[in-house]
Amino acid sequence: MEKSFDKNSKSLFITILFLVLINIIGSFFFHRFDLTKDKRYTLSDTSLKIISQIHEPLYIKIYMQGELPAEFKRLQQETKQLLEEFQAYNNNISFEFINPLENEDSSMDNIKQLYIKGLTPVNITVDDRGKQSQAMVFPWAIAYYKNKEINIPLLKNIMGASTTEKVIGSVQHLEYSIADALNKATIDKQKKIAVIKGNGELQDILMAKFLLQIRESYHIGPFTLDSVTKNPISTLDALKKYDLAIIAKPTETFTDAEKQVLDQFIINGGKSLWLIDQVTAEMDSLYNPAGATLAFPKDLGLNDMFFKYGFRINPDIIKDEQGTPIKLATGEQGSATQYQDFNWKFAPLVYSESQHPIVKNLGGIKFDFANPIDTLKNDIKKTVLLTSSKYSKKIGTPVEINLNIVTEETSPNHYINTGNKPLSILLEGKFKSVFENRILPFDQKDYHAIGNPNKMIVISDGDIIKNQLDKNGEPVELGFDQRSGNLYDNKDFMLNCVNYLLDDTGLINIRSKDLDLPLLDKEKVYENYTQTQLLTIGLPLVLLGIFGILSTYIRKKKYSK
């Protein structure tokens, strides 16, 4: 007996010593093991870099606590586990889950405060074995750092998707959402964006949602080209101080002097985002008694410039069977007027098949009267980001656009070898000046004919950046179409374009991270509800009972001797 006790004591001592040694060694090394197949909880290098820049307490409130539908419990769990990963690498990060609806007396005040901060809830229908009920959820978080507050959207609104599909898409973007918010909270703005004015570009209120979003990360300001006439050199010098120029839907022709300023900005390394309509056609002009408008070519004077850079935007409009819905009145006019959804073929719904980080994992993007882009042979690398569907074709202009086209009957035979027209391209390389071997519009001592490596993005539709206005004249979310009630992915696409051009590629790569998130199939569970209960609850109890009986029998047999 004493021998056995000594042996057990020795084994216990060795085990304790081993564990102590392991802990001592572990205190000098730090490593997290991710056993998931898709490495869901392995933070990217970009996230780790952002975390390392947090030198003071950073506090995050997550408003997803309490009685949540099953899908949101999964989102809550994924959020918690990911935040624990962030916290493990920097103990300055702390977080708390809050239920804004917990106290009935203060819940309305809490909801109002969240609304004021821009945190809007989602109302979802909960289906539990055929019984439906409504639930309000706030899928948001707020990061507090020093004197900054940054909203963190946890639920990605995917058009036409079920709640389960939205949760899967949200988990895909979870690391990006958190890392982006921490980056905004901890990093001071450095890069500058010029929004070009002076040639009939979009008004600020029609780009308000986009400008407000990028203002969180970059300095932005309007930059007018009107001063080119009086002092082109000063105008060029001022523009060179910016990192990116956005030219959004100009309607007036550019002079050669204005083009020289933009050209030399690009040649000297300035990034550019072109959103160009080569055809004049507006959706609002269709809502008249005739239900028709004339679409005609637009000359902005930029064709020679674009040709030199290696592309051409054609003065045609894209007609695409994969259009977006439009509501039109049917039947007799008056108080009993009914509205019906029709497929509007001149507003293509574009899904990218490219694996480029700018467009990877994006949902549908809405265009309006888009134009086809041709790429031309030169030394510039060209990447097609977005194209029309294979059931599309270009329509020459001038042409009458009529709402009656919604009743048109077509077949795939009408679109043989006519589709997949480029609508957005990325150009990268050393651009050559449009004024190479030409007389300059104004004297410039430091003129350069060939630039350093640079990049630009071209989109053949200025409306892709345009937000609609509500009845009170306030801007609505970019990508939200009030006529159909659908939300498209225009905002994420535009943000990705800006991030890529300004070399914030790390955050884009996080956003395009692929995850495999298995969720229960509710329909199958409901169909086999009793069987599922027996397997998950009954079977373990039966096995436990059998084990108990066998254990009791063996002990009795052993000690009865």
XYZ file of C-alpha atoms in Angstrom:
561
model
C 0.000 0.000 0.000
C 2.854 2.332 0.966
C 4.669 1.426 -2.261
C 1.615 2.315 -4.308
C 1.258 5.663 -2.481
C 4.926 6.544 -3.165
C 4.508 5.639 -6.813
C 1.377 7.830 -7.165
C 3.065 10.703 -5.334
C 6.057 10.480 -7.662
C 3.775 10.513 -10.744
C 1.845 13.500 -9.386
C 5.081 15.379 -8.661
C 6.417 14.707 -12.180
C 3.111 15.874 -13.751
C 3.069 19.091 -11.699
C 6.727 19.765 -12.537
C 6.032 19.198 -16.234
C 3.081 21.616 -16.203
C 5.118 24.257 -14.356
C 7.952 23.959 -16.894
C 5.490 24.218 -19.806
C 3.980 27.398 -18.290
C 7.417 28.922 -17.706
C 8.460 28.198 -21.295
C 5.063 29.426 -22.572
C 5.526 32.763 -20.784
C 8.443 33.525 -23.136
C 6.544 32.595 -26.306
C 3.144 33.668 -27.588
C 1.157 31.740 -30.158
C -2.519 31.207 -30.878
C -3.626 27.926 -32.428
C -6.490 28.100 -34.925
C -7.910 24.634 -35.572
C -10.705 25.799 -37.904
C -10.497 24.576 -41.491
C -10.769 28.070 -43.011
C -8.475 29.692 -40.378
C -11.380 31.928 -39.390
C -9.715 33.194 -36.224
C -6.225 33.693 -37.658
C -5.857 37.447 -37.844
C -4.303 38.874 -40.988
C -1.024 40.772 -40.964
C -2.985 43.979 -41.577
C -5.115 43.434 -38.460
C -2.043 42.637 -36.369
C -0.363 45.817 -37.594
C -3.418 47.881 -36.644
C -3.600 46.199 -33.212
C 0.061 47.003 -32.546
C -0.702 50.732 -32.936
C -3.159 50.772 -30.010
C -1.144 52.211 -27.101
C -4.018 53.413 -24.915
C -7.233 51.770 -23.656
C -9.687 51.048 -26.472
C -13.198 50.077 -25.422
C -15.839 48.444 -27.629
C -19.569 48.234 -26.879
C -21.459 45.549 -28.798
C -25.242 45.930 -28.823
C -26.076 42.263 -29.343
C -27.081 40.708 -26.048
C -30.228 39.146 -24.612
C -32.842 37.035 -26.402
C -31.590 36.872 -29.988
C -32.797 34.823 -32.959
C -30.634 31.769 -33.686
C -28.813 33.354 -36.637
C -27.870 36.445 -34.606
C -26.675 34.298 -31.736
C -24.209 32.847 -34.238
C -23.165 36.355 -35.296
C -22.824 37.293 -31.616
C -20.667 34.229 -30.969
C -18.436 34.893 -33.991
C -18.053 38.555 -32.953
C -17.095 37.584 -29.402
C -14.539 34.998 -30.514
C -12.955 37.377 -33.014
C -12.755 40.192 -30.448
C -11.106 37.763 -28.031
C -8.440 37.230 -30.708
C -7.918 40.992 -30.993
C -7.752 41.254 -27.200
C -5.246 38.387 -26.930
C -2.724 40.376 -28.979
C -3.238 43.652 -27.116
C -4.643 43.889 -23.600
C -5.459 47.576 -24.180
C -8.532 46.290 -26.029
C -11.600 45.524 -23.924
C -15.203 44.931 -24.918
C -18.659 44.464 -23.472
C -21.923 43.068 -24.845
C -24.950 45.218 -24.039
C -28.685 44.586 -24.384
C -30.264 47.975 -25.276
C -33.758 46.494 -24.767
C -33.091 44.910 -21.372
C -34.801 47.550 -19.218
C -38.321 48.404 -20.413
C -38.269 51.797 -18.679
C -35.089 52.965 -20.416
C -35.233 50.930 -23.646
C -36.946 53.708 -25.666
C -34.331 56.232 -24.549
C -31.576 53.771 -25.467
C -33.100 53.216 -28.908
C -33.318 57.003 -29.511
C -29.672 57.461 -28.517
C -28.579 54.688 -30.855
C -30.628 56.216 -33.685
C -28.920 59.578 -33.109
C -25.520 57.860 -33.368
C -26.605 56.323 -36.701
C -27.122 52.820 -35.322
C -30.387 51.679 -36.873
C -31.986 48.361 -35.863
C -33.177 45.573 -38.122
C -36.618 44.070 -37.710
C -36.649 40.414 -38.619
C -39.264 37.710 -38.718
C -38.403 34.778 -36.471
C -39.809 31.474 -37.716
C -39.901 28.821 -34.998
C -41.548 25.599 -36.178
C -44.065 27.523 -38.281
C -44.767 30.162 -35.624
C -43.685 33.615 -36.725
C -42.851 36.565 -34.500
C -41.063 39.902 -34.906
C -37.752 40.757 -33.261
C -35.682 43.971 -33.167
C -31.916 43.578 -33.264
C -29.118 46.184 -33.170
C -26.235 44.537 -35.075
C -23.813 47.347 -34.238
C -20.825 48.113 -32.055
C -19.053 51.337 -31.118
C -15.289 51.650 -30.597
C -14.076 54.345 -28.168
C -10.448 55.502 -28.358
C -9.174 58.752 -26.874
C -11.774 61.293 -28.030
C -13.035 59.292 -31.005
C -16.180 57.191 -31.466
C -16.341 54.869 -34.487
C -19.477 52.926 -35.431
C -18.891 49.287 -36.400
C -21.571 47.655 -38.595
C -21.760 43.945 -37.782
C -24.515 42.974 -40.221
C -23.905 43.305 -43.950
C -27.125 44.131 -45.777
C -27.201 41.846 -48.809
C -29.971 42.513 -51.311
C -32.523 39.709 -51.575
C -30.670 37.500 -49.093
C -32.255 35.585 -46.232
C -31.268 36.344 -42.641
C -29.032 33.258 -42.647
C -27.285 34.371 -45.838
C -26.809 37.871 -44.409
C -25.200 36.418 -41.291
C -22.818 34.316 -43.407
C -21.881 37.405 -45.439
C -21.478 39.410 -42.244
C -19.100 36.870 -40.705
C -17.098 37.058 -43.956
C -16.691 40.818 -43.359
C -16.379 40.750 -39.569
C -12.596 41.052 -39.332
C -12.652 43.844 -41.915
C -15.386 45.766 -40.067
C -13.530 45.620 -36.749
C -10.046 46.236 -38.177
C -11.300 49.144 -40.293
C -12.952 50.762 -37.257
C -9.819 50.357 -35.116
C -7.730 51.781 -37.937
C -9.986 54.858 -38.169
C -9.868 55.282 -34.391
C -6.091 55.027 -34.012
C -4.594 56.433 -37.216
C -4.536 60.130 -38.019
C -5.668 61.064 -41.509
C -2.757 61.485 -43.889
C -3.757 61.113 -47.534
C -5.763 63.757 -49.361
C -8.534 63.386 -51.937
C -9.532 66.130 -54.376
C -13.124 66.109 -55.641
C -12.806 67.873 -58.993
C -15.284 70.691 -59.713
C -15.828 73.208 -62.482
C -17.108 71.059 -65.338
C -20.648 70.279 -64.213
C -19.731 67.383 -61.913
C -22.187 65.918 -59.408
C -23.233 68.184 -56.554
C -21.876 67.277 -53.124
C -25.326 66.396 -51.774
C -25.659 63.751 -54.495
C -22.393 62.177 -53.289
C -22.917 62.971 -49.612
C -23.036 59.403 -48.314
C -19.844 58.460 -50.148
C -18.006 61.619 -49.097
C -19.032 61.186 -45.450
C -17.739 57.613 -45.510
C -14.307 58.350 -46.962
C -13.954 61.439 -44.763
C -13.531 59.074 -41.813
C -10.195 57.893 -43.246
C -8.939 60.628 -45.566
C -8.808 64.397 -45.928
C -11.167 65.453 -48.713
C -11.861 68.773 -50.342
C -13.429 70.278 -53.469
C -10.934 71.336 -56.103
C -12.138 73.634 -58.853
C -10.417 73.881 -62.222
C -11.857 77.352 -62.880
C -8.558 78.965 -61.871
C -6.752 77.228 -64.752
C -7.711 80.091 -67.054
C -5.882 82.700 -64.965
C -3.058 80.745 -63.363
C -2.657 77.151 -64.599
C 0.751 76.575 -62.933
C -0.571 77.484 -59.464
C -3.592 75.273 -60.058
C -1.367 72.325 -61.010
C 0.945 72.891 -58.030
C -2.067 72.938 -55.700
C -3.499 69.741 -57.205
C -0.162 67.946 -56.840
C -0.584 68.182 -53.063
C -3.437 65.679 -53.286
C -3.018 61.919 -53.580
C -6.220 61.122 -55.488
C -8.523 63.037 -57.815
C -12.165 61.962 -58.232
C -13.892 63.142 -61.400
C -17.580 62.292 -60.916
C -19.955 62.637 -63.859
C -18.785 65.856 -65.557
C -21.248 67.333 -68.052
C -19.200 70.176 -69.565
C -16.285 69.951 -71.987
C -12.757 70.136 -70.563
C -10.413 72.700 -72.092
C -6.925 71.659 -73.199
C -5.414 73.640 -70.305
C -7.637 71.784 -67.801
C -6.627 68.499 -69.392
C -2.951 69.414 -69.075
C -3.423 70.014 -65.337
C -5.125 66.632 -64.870
C -2.647 64.908 -67.173
C 0.415 66.237 -65.342
C -1.184 65.410 -61.992
C -1.385 61.789 -63.202
C 2.100 61.788 -64.752
C 3.503 63.044 -61.436
C 1.998 60.116 -59.527
C -1.493 61.347 -58.652
C -4.122 58.583 -58.601
C -7.401 59.155 -60.428
C -10.922 57.754 -60.274
C -12.940 58.529 -63.390
C -16.745 58.184 -63.356
C -17.703 59.198 -66.866
C -20.963 59.242 -68.856
C -20.406 59.390 -72.592
C -24.161 59.551 -73.206
C -26.680 62.052 -71.839
C -29.620 60.093 -70.432
C -31.309 60.579 -67.073
C -33.850 58.345 -65.379
C -35.847 61.308 -64.041
C -36.419 62.601 -67.582
C -38.424 59.436 -68.389
C -41.195 60.286 -65.932
C -43.264 62.453 -68.266
C -46.599 61.895 -70.056
C -44.800 60.355 -73.043
C -42.679 58.075 -70.869
C -39.730 58.652 -73.193
C -36.507 60.610 -73.492
C -33.715 61.020 -76.010
C -30.286 59.558 -75.225
C -27.534 61.310 -77.173
C -23.695 61.307 -77.197
C -21.786 63.646 -74.911
C -18.454 65.201 -75.885
C -16.344 65.977 -72.820
C -13.157 66.541 -74.804
C -11.429 63.674 -72.968
C -11.309 61.094 -75.762
C -7.719 61.816 -76.839
C -6.570 61.723 -73.219
C -8.253 58.363 -72.565
C -6.944 56.966 -75.856
C -3.374 57.806 -74.820
C -3.862 56.057 -71.471
C -5.136 52.924 -73.203
C -8.942 52.871 -73.191
C -12.004 54.303 -74.874
C -15.517 54.861 -73.507
C -17.974 54.428 -76.361
C -21.042 56.704 -76.774
C -23.395 53.706 -76.616
C -25.664 52.527 -73.812
C -25.848 49.011 -72.411
C -29.103 47.097 -72.594
C -28.944 44.145 -70.213
C -31.510 41.422 -69.522
C -30.015 41.244 -66.027
C -31.508 44.577 -65.103
C -32.784 46.070 -61.872
C -36.485 46.387 -60.971
C -38.479 49.506 -61.645
C -41.984 50.272 -60.355
C -44.473 51.525 -62.937
C -48.163 52.335 -62.684
C -50.512 49.787 -64.240
C -54.231 49.995 -64.954
C -56.288 53.184 -64.744
C -54.785 56.319 -63.290
C -56.249 57.732 -60.089
C -56.687 56.759 -56.479
C -56.856 53.055 -57.402
C -53.582 53.110 -59.356
C -51.532 49.991 -58.796
C -47.784 49.688 -59.192
C -45.914 46.684 -60.510
C -42.229 45.739 -60.663
C -40.697 45.474 -64.129
C -37.191 44.608 -65.288
C -35.429 47.819 -66.380
C -32.798 46.755 -68.892
C -30.956 50.079 -68.999
C -29.988 49.770 -65.314
C -27.777 46.642 -65.298
C -27.305 44.675 -62.094
C -23.654 43.688 -62.252
C -22.014 40.812 -60.358
C -18.264 40.462 -60.676
C -16.679 37.104 -61.408
C -13.185 38.541 -60.926
C -11.052 37.496 -57.957
C -9.427 40.927 -57.787
C -9.657 42.249 -54.186
C -11.538 45.366 -55.334
C -14.569 43.327 -56.407
C -14.139 39.916 -54.751
C -17.111 38.872 -52.556
C -19.176 41.923 -53.526
C -22.910 41.652 -54.156
C -24.867 43.201 -57.016
C -23.848 46.691 -58.190
C -26.409 48.931 -59.880
C -25.567 50.943 -62.998
C -27.724 53.476 -64.882
C -27.311 54.001 -68.625
C -23.782 52.584 -68.568
C -21.441 52.766 -71.567
C -19.165 49.991 -72.903
C -15.400 50.417 -72.495
C -12.801 49.272 -75.033
C -9.231 48.564 -73.948
C -6.440 49.566 -76.329
C -2.993 48.050 -76.770
C -0.155 49.857 -75.001
C 2.248 49.211 -72.111
C -0.409 49.741 -69.428
C -1.712 46.689 -67.546
C -5.527 46.567 -67.692
C -7.776 44.579 -65.364
C -11.483 44.394 -66.112
C -13.311 44.762 -62.806
C -16.963 44.738 -63.884
C -18.790 43.668 -67.024
C -22.389 43.464 -68.177
C -24.009 40.018 -68.303
C -23.703 37.692 -71.294
C -27.302 38.606 -72.166
C -26.521 42.227 -72.941
C -25.626 44.381 -75.916
C -24.772 47.962 -76.782
C -27.301 50.338 -78.333
C -25.996 53.143 -80.512
C -26.977 56.744 -79.850
C -28.795 59.012 -80.426
C -31.782 56.813 -79.612
C -35.147 57.195 -77.924
C -35.480 55.455 -74.562
C -39.061 54.472 -73.790
C -40.581 52.929 -70.673
C -42.544 50.584 -72.933
C -39.382 48.524 -73.334
C -40.362 46.700 -70.107
C -42.979 44.777 -72.121
C -40.468 43.702 -74.781
C -40.077 39.950 -75.253
C -36.582 38.665 -75.986
C -34.719 35.369 -76.131
C -31.077 34.290 -75.680
C -30.742 34.254 -79.488
C -30.854 38.057 -79.421
C -27.598 38.128 -77.436
C -25.212 35.831 -79.275
C -21.649 37.143 -78.799
C -22.912 40.587 -77.775
C -22.534 40.527 -73.979
C -19.871 40.819 -71.279
C -19.056 44.442 -72.078
C -16.476 46.030 -69.719
C -18.019 48.696 -67.475
C -15.098 49.306 -65.125
C -11.365 48.778 -65.572
C -8.217 49.219 -63.500
C -5.142 50.576 -65.293
C -1.647 50.233 -63.809
C 1.724 51.241 -65.239
C 3.715 54.214 -66.506
C 1.253 56.519 -68.242
C 2.306 58.671 -71.177
C 1.170 62.260 -71.427
C -1.559 63.083 -73.928
C 0.528 66.134 -74.888
C 3.626 64.111 -75.759
C 5.055 65.530 -79.024
C 2.327 68.189 -79.034
C 2.274 71.922 -78.343
C 1.400 72.504 -74.688
C -1.716 74.610 -73.935
C 0.353 76.543 -71.370
C 4.083 76.786 -70.678
C 5.322 74.356 -68.009
C 9.014 74.127 -67.176
C 8.746 70.819 -65.308
C 6.560 69.095 -67.926
C 7.036 65.302 -68.098
C 5.992 63.123 -71.019
C 6.230 59.788 -69.150
C 5.348 59.216 -65.532
C 6.367 56.860 -62.747
C 4.320 53.703 -62.011
C 0.765 54.756 -61.253
C -2.826 53.497 -61.336
C -6.303 54.720 -62.141
C -9.811 53.265 -62.189
C -12.369 54.056 -64.865
C -16.114 53.490 -64.465
C -18.410 54.185 -67.401
C -21.290 55.494 -65.298
C -21.324 58.570 -63.100
C -24.491 57.492 -61.290
C -22.750 54.597 -59.560
C -21.508 57.064 -56.910
C -24.794 58.983 -56.740
C -27.090 58.670 -53.726
C -30.798 59.434 -54.014
C -32.607 62.063 -51.918
C -35.654 61.401 -49.768
C -38.826 63.515 -49.690
C -37.155 65.999 -47.354
C -34.179 66.424 -49.658
C -31.874 64.393 -47.392
C -29.449 61.877 -48.913
C -30.244 58.183 -48.474
C -27.677 55.372 -48.274
C -25.464 54.992 -51.334
C -26.743 51.994 -53.290
C -30.290 52.222 -51.898
C -32.942 52.536 -54.615
C -36.091 54.127 -53.210
C -38.155 53.112 -56.236
C -37.614 49.389 -55.641
C -36.563 49.336 -51.984
C -33.397 47.376 -52.853
C -29.935 48.025 -51.456
C -27.043 47.401 -53.842
C -23.307 47.093 -53.157
C -22.313 50.388 -54.807
C -20.862 51.822 -51.591
C -18.521 48.915 -50.874
C -17.327 48.918 -54.480
C -16.552 52.639 -54.403
C -14.776 52.360 -51.044
C -12.683 49.467 -52.353
C -11.705 51.555 -55.385
C -10.499 54.419 -53.172
C -8.708 52.079 -50.742
C -6.909 50.299 -53.580
C -5.842 53.481 -55.359
C -4.480 54.884 -52.094
C -2.609 51.636 -51.368
C -4.767 50.585 -48.416
C -4.768 47.115 -49.940
C -4.428 45.332 -46.616
C -7.958 46.211 -45.556
C -9.313 45.181 -48.958
C -7.654 41.782 -48.666
C -9.316 41.256 -45.277
C -12.685 42.084 -46.811
C -12.201 39.500 -49.559
C -11.241 36.737 -47.099
C -13.073 33.456 -47.777
C -14.764 31.693 -44.868
C -16.748 28.472 -44.733
C -19.514 28.970 -42.179
C -21.779 25.913 -41.825
C -25.221 26.682 -40.396
C -28.135 24.422 -39.551
C -30.732 23.890 -42.266
C -33.925 24.880 -40.456
C -36.209 23.138 -42.929
C -34.463 19.810 -42.422
C -34.504 20.296 -38.659
C -38.252 20.984 -38.673
C -38.939 17.969 -40.903
C -37.013 15.661 -38.527
C -37.705 17.513 -35.282
C -38.616 14.451 -33.183
C -35.759 12.408 -34.639
C -33.349 15.274 -33.974
C -34.502 15.521 -30.343
C -34.028 11.788 -29.847
C -30.514 11.895 -31.336
C -29.313 15.031 -29.529
C -31.059 14.597 -26.168
C -32.461 11.074 -25.841
C -29.463 9.100 -27.140
C -26.900 10.702 -24.760
C -29.233 10.015 -21.816
C -29.679 6.377 -22.877
C -25.921 5.902 -23.278
C -25.334 7.548 -19.884
C -27.883 5.209 -18.296
C -26.289 2.126 -19.872
C -22.857 3.276 -18.720
C -24.187 3.780 -15.171
C -25.795 0.333 -15.037
C -22.649 -1.359 -16.387
C -20.439 0.578 -13.975
C -22.620 -0.372 -11.000
C -22.704 -4.027 -12.090
C -18.912 -4.233 -12.482
C -18.280 -2.594 -9.101
C -20.693 -4.922 -7.317
C -19.155 -7.973 -8.991
C -15.614 -6.791 -8.152
C -16.182 -5.962 -4.478
C -18.649 -8.779 -3.695
C -15.649 -11.095 -3.693
